[in-house]
XYZ file of N, CA and C in Angstrom:
366
model
N 0.846 -1.185 0.000
C 0.000 0.000 0.000
C 0.883 1.236 0.000
N 0.546 2.177 -0.837
C 1.265 3.447 -0.916
C 0.282 4.545 -0.539
N 0.668 5.374 0.410
C -0.166 6.498 0.827
C 0.740 7.711 1.004
N 0.413 8.783 0.289
C 1.233 9.988 0.313
C 0.317 11.186 0.570
N 0.676 12.002 1.543
C -0.046 13.250 1.800
C 0.948 14.395 1.660
N 0.547 15.410 0.903
C 1.415 16.556 0.643
C 0.764 17.813 1.217
N 1.530 18.571 1.959
C 1.110 19.880 2.440
C 1.191 20.834 1.248
N 0.049 21.247 0.714
C 0.059 22.082 -0.492
C 0.714 23.438 -0.241
N 0.738 23.869 0.999
C 1.394 25.124 1.334
C 2.910 25.048 1.265
N 3.441 23.843 1.104
C 4.890 23.676 1.022
C 5.426 23.905 -0.391
N 4.557 24.261 -1.331
C 4.986 24.499 -2.711
C 6.102 25.530 -2.733
N 7.196 25.205 -3.405
C 8.354 26.101 -3.451
C 9.033 25.981 -4.809
N 8.862 27.012 -5.637
C 9.491 27.031 -6.961
C 10.730 27.918 -6.984
N 11.122 28.409 -5.811
C 12.254 29.323 -5.680
C 11.949 30.677 -6.321
N 10.652 31.027 -6.382
C 10.217 32.323 -6.915
C 8.983 32.726 -6.113
N 9.147 33.645 -5.175
C 8.100 33.985 -4.201
C 6.772 34.406 -4.848
N 6.810 35.228 -5.887
C 5.566 35.671 -6.528
C 4.852 34.506 -7.204
N 5.618 33.619 -7.841
C 5.013 32.446 -8.475
C 4.404 31.539 -7.407
N 5.135 31.324 -6.309
C 4.627 30.473 -5.228
C 3.308 31.024 -4.694
N 3.235 32.342 -4.514
C 2.009 32.967 -4.014
C 0.862 32.729 -4.990
N 1.134 32.831 -6.286
C 0.088 32.609 -7.294
C -0.343 31.143 -7.327
N 0.600 30.233 -7.298
C 0.263 28.807 -7.368
C -0.526 28.355 -6.135
N -0.254 28.936 -4.986
C -0.976 28.547 -3.774
C -2.293 29.326 -3.605
N -2.584 30.261 -4.500
C -3.802 31.074 -4.448
C -5.011 30.284 -4.971
N -6.220 30.866 -4.883
C -7.413 30.207 -5.437
C -7.335 29.923 -6.941
N -6.434 30.591 -7.669
C -6.273 30.300 -9.103
C -5.784 28.874 -9.353
N -5.053 28.306 -8.379
C -4.475 26.974 -8.564
C -4.780 26.069 -7.369
N -3.893 25.982 -6.412
C -4.040 25.014 -5.319
C -5.027 25.428 -4.231
N -5.289 26.705 -4.105
C -6.207 27.236 -3.090
C -5.915 26.625 -1.710
N -4.695 26.863 -1.278
C -4.155 26.273 -0.050
C -5.008 26.584 1.184
N -5.581 27.771 1.260
C -6.370 28.129 2.443
C -7.588 27.222 2.607
N -8.130 26.724 1.518
C -9.300 25.836 1.556
C -8.922 24.362 1.457
N -7.822 24.067 0.764
C -7.386 22.684 0.531
C -5.917 22.540 0.927
N -5.622 22.417 2.227
C -4.235 22.413 2.692
C -3.467 21.112 2.417
N -4.160 20.084 1.961
C -3.492 18.799 1.705
C -3.906 18.253 0.346
N -2.994 17.553 -0.295
C -3.277 16.735 -1.472
C -2.876 15.324 -1.080
N -3.552 14.314 -1.655
C -3.297 12.949 -1.195
C -3.366 11.955 -2.343
N -2.512 10.933 -2.269
C -2.558 9.795 -3.185
C -2.583 8.527 -2.347
N -3.498 7.610 -2.689
C -3.580 6.310 -2.026
C -3.687 5.251 -3.117
N -2.777 4.286 -3.099
C -2.795 3.236 -4.116
C -3.991 2.310 -3.910
N -4.484 1.796 -5.031
C -5.528 0.776 -4.994
C -4.996 -0.563 -5.486
N -3.919 -0.530 -6.270
C -3.270 -1.771 -6.701
C -1.855 -1.478 -7.187
N -0.998 -2.490 -7.043
C 0.361 -2.438 -7.573
C 0.572 -3.755 -8.305
N 0.842 -3.665 -9.609
C 0.982 -4.859 -10.440
C 2.408 -4.929 -10.972
N 3.059 -6.069 -10.770
C 4.397 -6.302 -11.313
C 4.266 -6.600 -12.804
N 4.823 -5.737 -13.644
C 4.751 -5.887 -15.096
C 5.976 -6.591 -15.669
N 6.905 -7.030 -14.807
C 8.131 -7.670 -15.262
C 9.175 -6.657 -15.687
N 10.390 -7.116 -15.877
C 11.502 -6.258 -16.307
C 11.674 -5.021 -15.431
N 11.522 -5.188 -14.109
C 11.701 -4.099 -13.142
C 10.690 -2.970 -13.305
N 9.499 -3.289 -13.829
C 8.460 -2.283 -14.020
C 7.213 -2.656 -13.216
N 6.573 -1.625 -12.648
C 5.328 -1.790 -11.901
C 4.279 -0.834 -12.456
N 3.031 -1.233 -12.317
C 1.915 -0.343 -12.616
C 1.232 -0.044 -11.290
N 1.254 1.215 -10.898
C 0.643 1.639 -9.640
C -0.639 2.388 -9.978
N -1.764 1.858 -9.501
C -3.050 2.533 -9.681
C -3.486 3.056 -8.328
N -4.176 4.187 -8.350
C -4.650 4.741 -7.094
C -5.529 5.948 -7.314
N -5.942 6.522 -6.195
C -6.795 7.700 -6.212
C -6.007 8.893 -5.708
N -6.074 9.984 -6.478
C -5.397 11.213 -6.073
C -6.466 12.278 -5.799
N -6.266 12.992 -4.711
C -7.186 14.064 -4.332
C -6.423 15.383 -4.343
N -6.908 16.301 -5.182
C -6.345 17.640 -5.287
C -7.521 18.612 -5.266
N -7.457 19.633 -4.416
C -8.538 20.629 -4.292
C -9.878 19.965 -3.983
N -9.870 18.884 -3.219
C -11.102 18.212 -2.820
C -11.710 17.312 -3.873
N -11.061 17.177 -5.027
C -11.542 16.319 -6.118
C -10.678 15.064 -6.156
N -11.327 13.900 -6.139
C -10.615 12.622 -6.172
C -10.849 11.942 -7.508
N -9.759 11.534 -8.146
C -9.817 10.850 -9.443
C -8.820 9.697 -9.445
N -9.107 8.637 -10.213
C -8.138 7.548 -10.339
C -7.021 7.920 -11.312
N -5.814 7.471 -11.005
C -4.684 7.654 -11.918
C -3.876 6.368 -11.969
N -3.056 6.252 -12.990
C -2.124 5.139 -13.136
C -0.729 5.720 -13.322
N 0.228 5.168 -12.575
C 1.617 5.606 -12.678
C 2.459 4.394 -13.043
N 3.147 4.451 -14.175
C 4.075 3.390 -14.563
C 5.423 3.714 -13.937
N 5.923 2.807 -13.109
C 7.185 3.046 -12.405
C 8.223 2.001 -12.785
N 9.473 2.370 -12.638
C 10.605 1.511 -12.945
C 11.509 1.427 -11.725
N 12.011 0.240 -11.452
C 12.960 0.078 -10.355
C 14.255 0.780 -10.744
N 14.768 1.602 -9.823
C 15.990 2.345 -10.116
C 17.192 1.827 -9.336
N 16.959 0.882 -8.439
C 18.082 0.307 -7.705
C 17.621 -0.456 -6.486
N 18.507 -1.318 -6.012
C 18.229 -2.053 -4.785
C 19.535 -2.567 -4.201
N 19.509 -2.829 -2.896
C 20.691 -3.385 -2.256
C 20.702 -3.130 -0.762
N 21.752 -3.629 -0.139
C 21.918 -3.461 1.297
C 22.272 -2.015 1.597
N 21.734 -1.524 2.726
C 22.073 -0.176 3.154
C 23.106 -0.244 4.282
N 23.686 0.882 4.685
C 24.733 0.881 5.715
C 24.249 0.483 7.112
N 22.922 0.365 7.299
C 22.367 0.069 8.614
C 21.889 -1.378 8.732
N 22.240 -2.213 7.766
C 21.888 -3.627 7.826
C 20.555 -3.977 7.190
N 19.888 -2.997 6.610
C 18.616 -3.247 5.938
C 18.812 -3.492 4.455
N 17.715 -3.763 3.767
C 17.734 -3.963 2.325
C 16.693 -3.018 1.731
N 17.114 -2.186 0.793
C 16.243 -1.164 0.223
C 16.070 -1.357 -1.281
N 14.933 -0.876 -1.772
C 14.669 -0.861 -3.203
C 13.996 0.469 -3.538
N 14.360 1.051 -4.680
C 13.799 2.330 -5.094
C 13.102 2.231 -6.432
N 12.023 2.988 -6.563
C 11.246 3.050 -7.798
C 10.969 4.504 -8.142
N 10.809 4.779 -9.437
C 10.511 6.125 -9.888
C 9.573 6.049 -11.095
N 8.596 6.965 -11.145
C 7.680 6.986 -12.282
C 6.974 8.318 -12.388
N 6.279 8.517 -13.497
C 5.552 9.761 -13.734
C 4.186 9.464 -14.333
N 3.317 10.441 -14.204
C 2.033 10.429 -14.904
C 1.662 11.879 -15.179
N 0.702 12.068 -16.025
C 0.286 13.409 -16.437
C -1.203 13.562 -16.149
N -1.584 14.678 -15.527
C -2.989 14.926 -15.232
C -3.416 16.267 -15.811
N -4.698 16.369 -16.127
C -5.266 17.634 -16.605
C -5.680 18.458 -15.398
N -5.230 19.684 -15.333
C -5.531 20.537 -14.193
C -7.032 20.822 -14.082
N -7.727 20.922 -15.197
C -9.170 21.188 -15.175
C -9.942 20.068 -14.484
N -9.409 18.841 -14.517
C -10.064 17.713 -13.844
C -10.161 17.928 -12.338
N -9.334 18.820 -11.809
C -9.292 19.070 -10.366
C -9.754 20.494 -10.029
N -10.519 21.080 -10.933
C -11.098 22.392 -10.684
C -10.149 23.558 -10.875
N -9.003 23.327 -11.497
C -8.037 24.401 -11.754
C -8.267 24.870 -13.187
N -8.980 25.977 -13.313
C -9.409 26.444 -14.631
C -8.527 27.550 -15.199
N -7.587 28.066 -14.400
C -6.693 29.118 -14.882
C -5.897 28.591 -16.068
N -5.944 29.317 -17.170
C -5.263 28.878 -18.381
C -4.210 29.915 -18.757
N -2.955 29.520 -18.669
C -1.847 30.406 -19.025
C -1.247 30.029 -20.376
N -2.001 29.269 -21.173
C -1.520 28.830 -22.480
C -1.508 27.316 -22.559
N -1.225 26.788 -23.763
C -1.305 25.342 -23.991
C -0.459 24.486 -23.048
N 0.692 24.965 -22.647
C 1.536 24.135 -21.781
C 1.151 24.259 -20.306
N 0.067 24.982 -19.998
C -0.350 25.114 -18.600
C -1.588 24.276 -18.281
N -2.079 23.500 -19.223
C -3.320 22.755 -19.002
C -3.108 21.428 -18.286
N -1.895 20.933 -18.297
C -1.568 19.649 -17.665
C -0.346 19.823 -16.770
N -0.186 18.879 -15.859
C 0.991 18.868 -15.002
C 1.498 17.433 -14.921
N 2.807 17.288 -14.856
C 3.416 15.965 -14.712
C 3.696 15.723 -13.235
N 3.215 14.603 -12.740
C 3.455 14.215 -11.355
C 4.541 13.152 -11.314
N 5.461 13.300 -10.382
C 6.548 12.330 -10.223
C 6.344 11.562 -8.926
N 6.508 10.249 -8.996
C 6.433 9.398 -7.819
C 7.796 8.735 -7.631
N 8.433 9.007 -6.506
C 9.710 8.386 -6.177
C 9.531 7.667 -4.844
N 9.788 6.367 -4.838
C 9.568 5.540 -3.653
C 10.826 4.827 -3.243
N 10.974 4.653 -1.945
C 12.043 3.806 -1.422
C 11.412 2.918 -0.355
N 11.583 1.621 -0.522
C 11.042 0.677 0.458
C 12.165 -0.057 1.151
N 11.913 -0.403 2.429
C 12.866 -1.159 3.227
C 12.239 -2.509 3.532
N 12.944 -3.570 3.174
C 12.444 -4.921 3.414
C 12.263 -5.154 4.906
N 11.124 -5.690 5.279
C 10.818 -5.975 6.683
C 11.101 -7.419 7.019
């Protein structure tokens, strides 16, 4: 099971005016929606170090299903006696699907989400 909660107020693009705009009602509306969340519903091993992660993502109070194709990026023993494995993947979502209607041009209608995971064998 994968569960991720993000504090939307933590958005930081290294540009204060942009951060203020992105966290405003035009985009994330942090004052009303302080958290975004992803919870997996299934993880399928596709072979060749690839997984298909399906789940529900909630942004601005809207929950939609997404699929993220991930690839194993490494595994091995760590310095503390554990065994770790890492995965990384991306997916693309339409901002309008989550109530973000501000349009700054064709390249502003979608956003790419990155999922980077590290698991420790129990």
